[in-house]
Short mmCIF file of C-alpha atoms and ligand atoms in Angstrom, two decimals:
data_model
loop_
_atom_site.label_atom_id
_atom_site.label_comp_id
_atom_site.label_asym_id
_atom_site.label_seq_id
_atom_site.Cartn_x
_atom_site.Cartn_y
_atom_site.Cartn_z
CA MET R 1 -43.03 -56.64 -99.69
CA ARG R 2 -39.78 -58.62 -99.55
CA ALA R 3 -39.80 -62.40 -99.35
CA VAL R 4 -37.07 -65.02 -99.43
CA LEU R 5 -38.13 -67.55 -102.05
CA CYS R 6 -37.30 -71.16 -102.75
CA ARG R 7 -38.08 -71.80 -106.44
CA GLN R 8 -36.48 -75.27 -106.68
CA TRP R 9 -35.05 -77.84 -104.26
CA GLY R 10 -31.51 -76.83 -103.38
CA THR R 11 -28.96 -75.64 -100.87
CA PRO R 12 -29.36 -72.32 -98.95
CA ASP R 13 -27.37 -70.34 -101.55
CA THR R 14 -30.11 -71.00 -104.14
CA LEU R 15 -32.70 -68.95 -102.20
CA THR R 16 -33.55 -65.53 -103.66
CA LEU R 17 -34.76 -62.30 -102.02
CA GLU R 18 -37.56 -60.86 -104.15
CA ASP R 19 -40.22 -58.15 -104.11
CA ILE R 20 -43.65 -59.73 -104.37
CA PRO R 21 -47.23 -58.48 -103.75
CA SER R 22 -48.51 -58.60 -100.15
CA PRO R 23 -50.64 -61.69 -99.48
CA GLN R 24 -54.43 -61.25 -99.53
CA THR R 25 -56.11 -61.84 -96.18
CA GLY R 26 -58.94 -64.40 -96.35
CA ALA R 27 -62.05 -64.14 -94.17
CA ASP R 28 -60.71 -66.48 -91.47
CA GLU R 29 -57.11 -65.22 -91.56
CA VAL R 30 -54.98 -62.44 -90.16
CA LEU R 31 -52.13 -60.56 -91.83
CA ILE R 32 -48.98 -60.23 -89.71
CA ASP R 33 -46.30 -57.59 -90.10
CA VAL R 34 -43.39 -59.98 -89.40
CA LYS R 35 -40.71 -58.76 -87.00
CA ALA R 36 -38.84 -62.04 -86.52
CA CYS R 37 -38.93 -65.48 -88.15
CA ALA R 38 -37.18 -68.41 -86.47
CA LEU R 39 -35.29 -71.07 -88.42
CA SER R 40 -34.75 -74.72 -87.55
CA PHE R 41 -33.16 -77.80 -89.02
CA PRO R 42 -36.46 -78.83 -90.68
CA ASP R 43 -36.18 -75.64 -92.80
CA VAL R 44 -32.79 -76.88 -94.05
CA LEU R 45 -34.40 -80.19 -95.00
CA THR R 46 -37.49 -78.52 -96.53
CA ILE R 47 -35.61 -76.33 -99.05
CA GLN R 48 -33.72 -79.44 -100.22
CA GLY R 49 -36.92 -81.49 -100.65
CA LYS R 50 -35.77 -83.86 -97.87
CA TYR R 51 -38.48 -83.10 -95.29
CA GLN R 52 -41.71 -85.04 -94.82
CA ILE R 53 -43.64 -81.91 -95.87
CA LYS R 54 -42.98 -80.65 -99.41
CA PRO R 55 -44.52 -77.20 -100.07
CA ALA R 56 -45.46 -76.11 -103.61
CA PHE R 57 -43.03 -73.70 -105.37
CA PRO R 58 -42.36 -70.92 -104.84
CA PHE R 59 -42.40 -70.86 -101.04
CA SER R 60 -40.48 -69.10 -98.28
CA PRO R 61 -38.74 -71.07 -95.54
CA GLY R 62 -39.67 -70.42 -91.91
CA VAL R 63 -42.78 -71.66 -90.12
CA GLU R 64 -42.57 -69.66 -86.91
CA VAL R 65 -42.97 -65.89 -86.70
CA ALA R 66 -43.63 -63.10 -84.24
CA GLY R 67 -44.91 -59.68 -85.25
CA ILE R 68 -47.81 -57.26 -85.16
CA ILE R 69 -51.24 -57.89 -86.66
CA LYS R 70 -51.77 -55.57 -89.62
CA ALA R 71 -55.23 -56.67 -90.74
CA VAL R 72 -57.88 -59.24 -89.83
CA GLY R 73 -60.29 -61.02 -92.19
CA SER R 74 -64.02 -60.29 -92.10
CA GLY R 75 -64.70 -63.57 -90.29
CA ILE R 76 -62.26 -62.92 -87.46
CA GLY R 77 -63.92 -59.94 -85.76
CA GLY R 78 -63.32 -59.81 -82.05
CA ASN R 79 -64.38 -63.45 -81.63
CA ALA R 80 -60.94 -64.96 -82.08
CA GLY R 81 -59.50 -62.32 -79.77
CA PHE R 82 -57.23 -60.79 -82.42
CA LYS R 83 -57.22 -57.23 -83.76
CA PRO R 84 -54.82 -54.98 -85.66
CA GLY R 85 -51.96 -53.82 -83.46
CA ASP R 86 -51.77 -57.02 -81.35
CA ARG R 87 -48.29 -58.44 -80.72
CA VAL R 88 -48.54 -62.12 -81.66
CA PHE R 89 -46.52 -65.23 -82.42
CA GLY R 90 -47.54 -68.35 -84.25
CA ARG R 91 -47.07 -71.11 -86.72
CA VAL R 92 -47.37 -70.13 -90.37
CA ALA R 93 -46.16 -71.03 -93.83
CA ASN R 94 -43.81 -68.72 -95.79
CA GLY R 95 -42.44 -66.98 -92.68
CA CYS R 96 -39.25 -65.42 -94.13
CA ALA R 97 -41.03 -62.37 -95.53
CA ASP R 98 -42.11 -58.89 -94.45
CA GLU R 99 -45.73 -60.03 -94.15
CA VAL R 100 -47.40 -63.37 -93.71
CA ILE R 101 -50.89 -64.81 -93.44
CA ALA R 102 -51.83 -66.78 -90.31
CA LYS R 103 -54.85 -68.72 -89.14
CA PRO R 104 -56.03 -67.91 -85.62
CA ASP R 105 -55.99 -71.54 -84.43
CA PHE R 106 -52.23 -71.58 -83.84
CA LEU R 107 -51.67 -67.90 -83.15
CA TRP R 108 -51.01 -66.50 -79.70
CA GLN R 109 -50.80 -63.14 -77.97
CA LEU R 110 -47.16 -62.45 -77.14
CA PRO R 111 -46.86 -61.56 -73.44
CA PRO R 112 -45.53 -57.98 -72.99
CA ALA R 113 -42.37 -59.24 -71.28
CA VAL R 114 -41.41 -61.47 -74.23
CA GLY R 115 -39.56 -59.95 -77.22
CA PHE R 116 -40.26 -60.77 -80.87
CA GLU R 117 -37.09 -62.85 -81.29
CA VAL R 118 -37.85 -65.18 -78.38
CA GLY R 119 -41.54 -65.15 -79.36
CA ALA R 120 -40.70 -66.38 -82.86
CA GLY R 121 -38.17 -68.92 -81.68
CA PHE R 122 -39.47 -70.98 -78.79
CA ALA R 123 -42.73 -72.70 -79.77
CA MET R 124 -41.43 -75.52 -81.97
CA ASN R 125 -38.31 -76.31 -79.95
CA TYR R 126 -39.90 -76.12 -76.53
CA GLY R 127 -43.18 -77.61 -77.79
CA THR R 128 -41.34 -80.61 -79.24
CA SER R 129 -39.18 -81.15 -76.17
CA TYR R 130 -41.96 -80.58 -73.61
CA TYR R 131 -44.27 -82.99 -75.46
CA ALA R 132 -41.37 -85.46 -75.78
CA LEU R 133 -40.28 -85.44 -72.15
CA LYS R 134 -43.55 -84.92 -70.33
CA VAL R 135 -46.06 -86.79 -72.49
CA ARG R 136 -44.16 -89.30 -74.62
CA GLY R 137 -41.24 -90.02 -72.29
CA GLN R 138 -43.08 -89.67 -68.97
CA LEU R 139 -39.89 -88.22 -67.47
CA LYS R 140 -40.09 -88.13 -63.68
CA ALA R 141 -38.22 -86.11 -61.08
CA GLY R 142 -35.10 -87.98 -59.98
CA GLU R 143 -34.70 -89.86 -63.27
CA THR R 144 -31.67 -89.46 -65.54
CA LEU R 145 -32.10 -87.92 -68.99
CA LEU R 146 -29.48 -88.18 -71.76
CA VAL R 147 -29.80 -85.49 -74.47
CA LEU R 148 -28.01 -85.90 -77.81
CA GLY R 149 -27.32 -82.79 -79.92
CA ALA R 150 -27.88 -80.97 -76.65
CA SER R 151 -26.67 -77.51 -77.67
CA GLY R 152 -28.95 -77.38 -80.75
CA GLY R 153 -32.46 -76.00 -80.99
CA VAL R 154 -34.63 -78.84 -79.66
CA GLY R 155 -31.71 -80.30 -77.67
CA LEU R 156 -31.08 -77.20 -75.55
CA ALA R 157 -34.81 -76.89 -74.88
CA ALA R 158 -34.74 -80.53 -73.69
CA VAL R 159 -31.85 -79.76 -71.32
CA GLU R 160 -33.68 -76.80 -69.77
CA LEU R 161 -37.03 -78.61 -69.58
CA GLY R 162 -35.42 -81.79 -68.23
CA LYS R 163 -33.98 -79.79 -65.33
CA MET R 164 -37.30 -78.05 -64.77
CA LEU R 165 -39.01 -81.46 -64.55
CA GLY R 166 -36.52 -82.50 -61.88
CA ALA R 167 -34.30 -84.88 -63.84
CA ARG R 168 -30.54 -85.24 -63.75
CA VAL R 169 -29.46 -84.16 -67.25
CA ILE R 170 -26.47 -85.52 -69.15
CA ALA R 171 -25.83 -83.37 -72.25
CA CYS R 172 -23.96 -84.66 -75.33
CA ALA R 173 -22.43 -82.41 -77.98
CA SER R 174 -19.42 -82.28 -80.30
CA THR R 175 -17.29 -79.43 -78.91
CA THR R 176 -16.21 -78.00 -75.57
CA GLU R 177 -17.89 -74.67 -76.44
CA LYS R 178 -21.19 -76.40 -77.15
CA LEU R 179 -20.95 -78.37 -73.90
CA GLU R 180 -20.41 -75.07 -72.04
CA VAL R 181 -23.67 -73.77 -73.54
CA CYS R 182 -25.40 -76.91 -72.20
CA LYS R 183 -23.95 -76.39 -68.72
CA ARG R 184 -25.20 -72.80 -68.68
CA ALA R 185 -28.67 -74.16 -69.56
CA GLY R 186 -28.50 -76.43 -66.50
CA ALA R 187 -26.88 -79.72 -67.61
CA ASP R 188 -25.44 -81.65 -64.66
CA ASP R 189 -22.92 -83.67 -66.68
CA THR R 190 -21.62 -83.57 -70.22
CA ILE R 191 -20.20 -86.00 -72.79
CA ASN R 192 -18.29 -84.98 -75.92
CA TYR R 193 -19.70 -87.73 -78.13
CA GLU R 194 -17.24 -87.04 -80.94
CA THR R 195 -14.14 -87.58 -78.81
CA GLU R 196 -15.41 -89.94 -76.06
CA ASN R 197 -16.89 -93.44 -76.37
CA LEU R 198 -20.58 -92.70 -75.77
CA ARG R 199 -21.46 -96.14 -74.39
CA GLU R 200 -18.54 -96.10 -71.91
CA ALA R 201 -19.24 -92.51 -70.86
CA ILE R 202 -22.90 -93.36 -70.09
CA LYS R 203 -21.76 -96.35 -67.99
CA ARG R 204 -19.22 -94.21 -66.13
CA LEU R 205 -21.69 -91.41 -65.37
CA THR R 206 -24.48 -93.78 -64.22
CA GLN R 207 -22.36 -96.37 -62.36
CA ASP R 208 -23.35 -98.98 -65.01
CA ARG R 209 -27.08 -98.46 -64.37
CA GLY R 210 -27.90 -96.61 -67.62
CA VAL R 211 -30.20 -93.66 -68.23
CA ASP R 212 -33.99 -93.60 -67.90
CA VAL R 213 -34.72 -91.47 -70.95
CA VAL R 214 -32.74 -90.72 -74.12
CA TYR R 215 -33.75 -87.65 -76.18
CA ASP R 216 -32.37 -88.15 -79.72
CA PRO R 217 -32.63 -85.46 -82.42
CA VAL R 218 -29.38 -86.61 -84.10
CA GLY R 219 -29.66 -90.32 -85.00
CA ASP R 220 -26.92 -91.93 -87.12
CA LYS R 221 -23.97 -93.49 -85.27
CA PHE R 222 -25.07 -92.27 -81.82
CA ALA R 223 -28.35 -94.19 -81.73
CA ASP R 224 -26.92 -97.68 -81.13
CA PRO R 225 -24.72 -96.80 -78.11
CA ALA R 226 -27.50 -94.61 -76.70
CA VAL R 227 -30.13 -97.39 -76.91
CA ARG R 228 -27.63 -99.75 -75.27
CA GLY R 229 -27.17 -97.09 -72.56
CA LEU R 230 -30.81 -97.31 -71.44
CA ALA R 231 -31.58 -98.50 -67.90
CA TRP R 232 -34.24 -101.12 -67.19
CA GLY R 233 -37.63 -99.62 -68.15
CA GLY R 234 -35.95 -96.86 -70.16
CA ARG R 235 -37.58 -94.80 -72.91
CA TYR R 236 -35.80 -93.84 -76.14
CA LEU R 237 -37.32 -90.73 -77.73
CA VAL R 238 -36.90 -90.58 -81.52
CA VAL R 239 -36.97 -86.86 -82.36
CA GLY R 240 -34.90 -86.39 -85.52
CA PHE R 241 -31.94 -87.32 -87.68
CA ALA R 242 -29.79 -84.19 -87.91
CA ALA R 243 -26.68 -86.26 -88.61
CA GLY R 244 -28.30 -87.58 -91.77
CA GLU R 245 -28.63 -91.35 -91.47
CA ILE R 246 -31.85 -92.84 -90.07
CA PRO R 247 -30.49 -95.51 -87.72
CA LYS R 248 -31.70 -99.10 -87.56
CA VAL R 249 -32.07 -100.52 -84.06
CA ALA R 250 -31.95 -104.20 -83.13
CA LEU R 251 -35.33 -105.03 -81.55
CA ASN R 252 -33.78 -107.33 -78.98
CA LEU R 253 -32.51 -104.20 -77.19
CA PRO R 254 -35.88 -102.81 -76.04
CA LEU R 255 -36.86 -106.39 -75.10
CA LEU R 256 -33.78 -106.91 -72.95
CA LYS R 257 -34.24 -103.54 -71.25
CA GLY R 258 -38.00 -103.75 -70.73
CA GLY R 259 -37.84 -100.47 -72.58
CA ALA R 260 -39.68 -98.48 -75.22
CA ILE R 261 -38.74 -96.74 -78.44
CA VAL R 262 -41.11 -93.81 -78.73
CA GLY R 263 -41.66 -91.52 -81.72
CA VAL R 264 -42.13 -87.79 -81.20
CA TRP R 265 -43.53 -85.42 -83.85
CA TRP R 266 -44.73 -82.02 -82.70
CA GLY R 267 -46.16 -81.14 -86.15
CA GLY R 268 -48.08 -84.42 -86.07
CA LEU R 269 -49.50 -83.57 -82.64
CA ILE R 270 -50.66 -80.14 -83.89
CA LYS R 271 -52.45 -81.86 -86.76
CA ASN R 272 -53.90 -84.82 -84.88
CA ASP R 273 -54.53 -83.42 -81.41
CA PRO R 274 -54.47 -79.62 -81.69
CA ALA R 275 -56.13 -79.19 -78.28
CA GLN R 276 -53.24 -80.94 -76.54
CA ALA R 277 -50.68 -78.96 -78.57
CA ARG R 278 -52.41 -75.72 -77.57
CA ARG R 279 -52.50 -76.75 -73.88
CA LEU R 280 -48.78 -77.54 -73.87
CA THR R 281 -47.97 -74.30 -75.73
CA GLN R 282 -49.99 -72.25 -73.24
CA GLU R 283 -48.08 -73.85 -70.36
CA LEU R 284 -44.81 -72.93 -72.08
CA VAL R 285 -45.94 -69.34 -72.74
CA ASN R 286 -46.67 -68.98 -69.02
CA LEU R 287 -43.28 -70.46 -68.05
CA ILE R 288 -41.44 -68.08 -70.40
CA ALA R 289 -43.47 -65.04 -69.36
CA ASP R 290 -42.67 -65.88 -65.70
CA GLY R 291 -38.96 -66.17 -66.51
CA ARG R 292 -38.82 -69.87 -65.53
CA LEU R 293 -37.58 -70.78 -69.01
CA LYS R 294 -35.00 -68.69 -70.83
CA PRO R 295 -34.76 -69.68 -74.52
CA LEU R 296 -31.34 -68.93 -76.04
CA ILE R 297 -31.41 -66.94 -79.28
CA SER R 298 -27.75 -67.22 -80.23
CA ALA R 299 -27.79 -65.17 -83.45
CA THR R 300 -30.03 -62.93 -85.53
CA TYR R 301 -29.70 -62.36 -89.29
CA PRO R 302 -31.26 -59.73 -91.57
CA LEU R 303 -33.92 -61.13 -93.91
CA ALA R 304 -31.52 -60.83 -96.87
CA GLN R 305 -29.15 -63.27 -95.10
CA THR R 306 -31.67 -66.08 -94.59
CA GLY R 307 -29.51 -68.34 -96.78
CA ASP R 308 -26.47 -67.70 -94.54
CA ALA R 309 -28.55 -68.56 -91.48
CA LEU R 310 -29.64 -71.88 -93.01
CA ALA R 311 -26.06 -72.60 -94.12
CA ASP R 312 -24.89 -72.11 -90.51
CA LEU R 313 -27.52 -74.63 -89.34
CA MET R 314 -26.34 -77.10 -91.98
CA ALA R 315 -22.70 -76.59 -90.98
CA ARG R 316 -23.43 -77.45 -87.33
CA LYS R 317 -22.44 -73.92 -86.25
CA VAL R 318 -25.61 -72.99 -84.37
CA THR R 319 -26.42 -73.20 -80.67
CA GLY R 320 -29.93 -72.69 -79.31
CA LYS R 321 -32.13 -70.95 -81.85
CA ILE R 322 -31.42 -68.54 -84.71
CA VAL R 323 -33.82 -65.91 -85.95
CA VAL R 324 -34.18 -63.78 -89.08
CA VAL R 325 -35.36 -60.21 -88.45
CA THR R 326 -37.07 -57.95 -90.97
CA GLY R 327 -35.38 -54.76 -89.86
CA ASP R 328 -37.08 -53.03 -86.99
CA ALA R 329 -37.55 -55.89 -84.50
N1 NAP A 1 -39.84 -84.54 -84.04
C1 NAP A 1 -40.14 -83.26 -84.08
O1 NAP A 1 -41.27 -82.84 -83.83
C2 NAP A 1 -39.05 -82.28 -84.41
C3 NAP A 1 -39.23 -80.91 -84.21
C4 NAP A 1 -38.15 -80.05 -84.51
C5 NAP A 1 -36.96 -80.58 -85.01
N2 NAP A 1 -36.88 -81.93 -85.23
C6 NAP A 1 -35.65 -82.55 -85.74
O2 NAP A 1 -34.67 -82.50 -84.74
C7 NAP A 1 -33.39 -82.39 -85.35
C8 NAP A 1 -32.67 -81.19 -84.75
O3 NAP A 1 -33.34 -80.00 -85.11
P1 NAP A 1 -32.84 -78.58 -84.54
O4 NAP A 1 -33.67 -77.54 -85.16
O5 NAP A 1 -32.69 -78.65 -83.09
O6 NAP A 1 -31.38 -78.54 -85.25
P2 NAP A 1 -30.03 -77.87 -84.76
O7 NAP A 1 -30.32 -76.67 -83.93
O8 NAP A 1 -29.21 -77.72 -85.98
O9 NAP A 1 -29.39 -78.99 -83.81
C9 NAP A 1 -29.01 -80.24 -84.33
C10 NAP A 1 -27.82 -80.76 -83.54
O10 NAP A 1 -27.47 -82.01 -84.12
C11 NAP A 1 -26.07 -82.19 -84.03
N3 NAP A 1 -25.55 -82.78 -85.27
C12 NAP A 1 -24.85 -83.90 -85.36
N4 NAP A 1 -24.51 -84.17 -86.62
C13 NAP A 1 -25.00 -83.16 -87.35
C14 NAP A 1 -24.95 -82.87 -88.74
N5 NAP A 1 -24.34 -83.68 -89.63
N6 NAP A 1 -25.56 -81.73 -89.19
C15 NAP A 1 -26.20 -80.92 -88.33
N7 NAP A 1 -26.28 -81.15 -86.99
C16 NAP A 1 -25.68 -82.27 -86.51
C17 NAP A 1 -25.44 -80.82 -83.78
O11 NAP A 1 -24.78 -80.87 -82.52
P3 NAP A 1 -23.29 -81.38 -82.36
O12 NAP A 1 -22.43 -80.60 -83.31
O13 NAP A 1 -23.00 -81.08 -80.94
O14 NAP A 1 -23.34 -82.85 -82.68
C18 NAP A 1 -26.62 -79.85 -83.66
O15 NAP A 1 -26.52 -79.03 -82.51
C19 NAP A 1 -33.61 -82.28 -86.87
O16 NAP A 1 -33.45 -83.56 -87.43
C20 NAP A 1 -35.06 -81.84 -86.96
O17 NAP A 1 -35.64 -82.24 -88.17
C21 NAP A 1 -37.87 -82.78 -84.93
#
């Protein structure tokens, strides 16, 4: 089978497409014929050795796939509800390959109405943003939500989910085209945070009151004005640092605002409270199957162009989610 391999820390152009033996299915595992593998910013960080998880070499990027079960281990039987031929999606390691091994504990049946590309691409983004807004941020209907990096993977999911939860959503991005994508996903107002003064724009759009929740997957220079833009009792959700620099925040700011700085890590939730992660994922599956959420897959790439896909993420060229397909998705 083909697999995209990372043999040393490096940029996307150092990845190689190689023919390797199919993985062996253990007793408590299933083998998936991969149709689509989604990519995210953490994959960009992982291949460079900059992510909090550092896989052993060689590994393939991509931790989210959708496909068809090819084989099940002897311990799976019918008990786990999986059998060859099932359309599934789930969290794996080494996803950018023709075949991948998965454990049944974070594997799901893909509803018939949901295609492989959406199936591969929604769980991390929507899981992160749903957990962030609903659980960590306690976002309520009628509150105002400010989303940084709002046209990106987790950001656009936060825009859509924020609207679904009844909030007024202010989306921030770096270009007019990206802000248009946010509006189509439901954003009420937009700020170009590269050309406008973020602090002043927040004041203008909230009549000096500030926002109730900030969703921040970008960090760097935007964090300080966004924390200062919180309303009394506001919550600042720390999601990621796509712009590179991990910001330092003066602790007098949450004090003065009676506010909270709240960390969000979806992978950490899966590890530490898998039951809650599964509950939230099931809710999202239902919302997508019912058409209440419409994840944007903005581009697909053949497996051989996985490096180009990751380079586009690095170059800030991506909106919504991007997906690598193995050929017959
Ligand atoms: N906490 C969690 O559980 C969790 C889960 C998934 C992802 N994350 C983190 O969230 C962040 C975003 O991930 P994602 O997959 O949504 O990425 P993405 O699709 O690439 O979106 C990131 C956004 O950040 C903005 N950005 C600003 N400066 C950037 C720079 N120098 N390089 C790249 N993007 C820049 C871009 O929007 P503009 O051009 O409009 O500024 C871009 O749309 C990453 O740091 C990732 O590690 C965290």
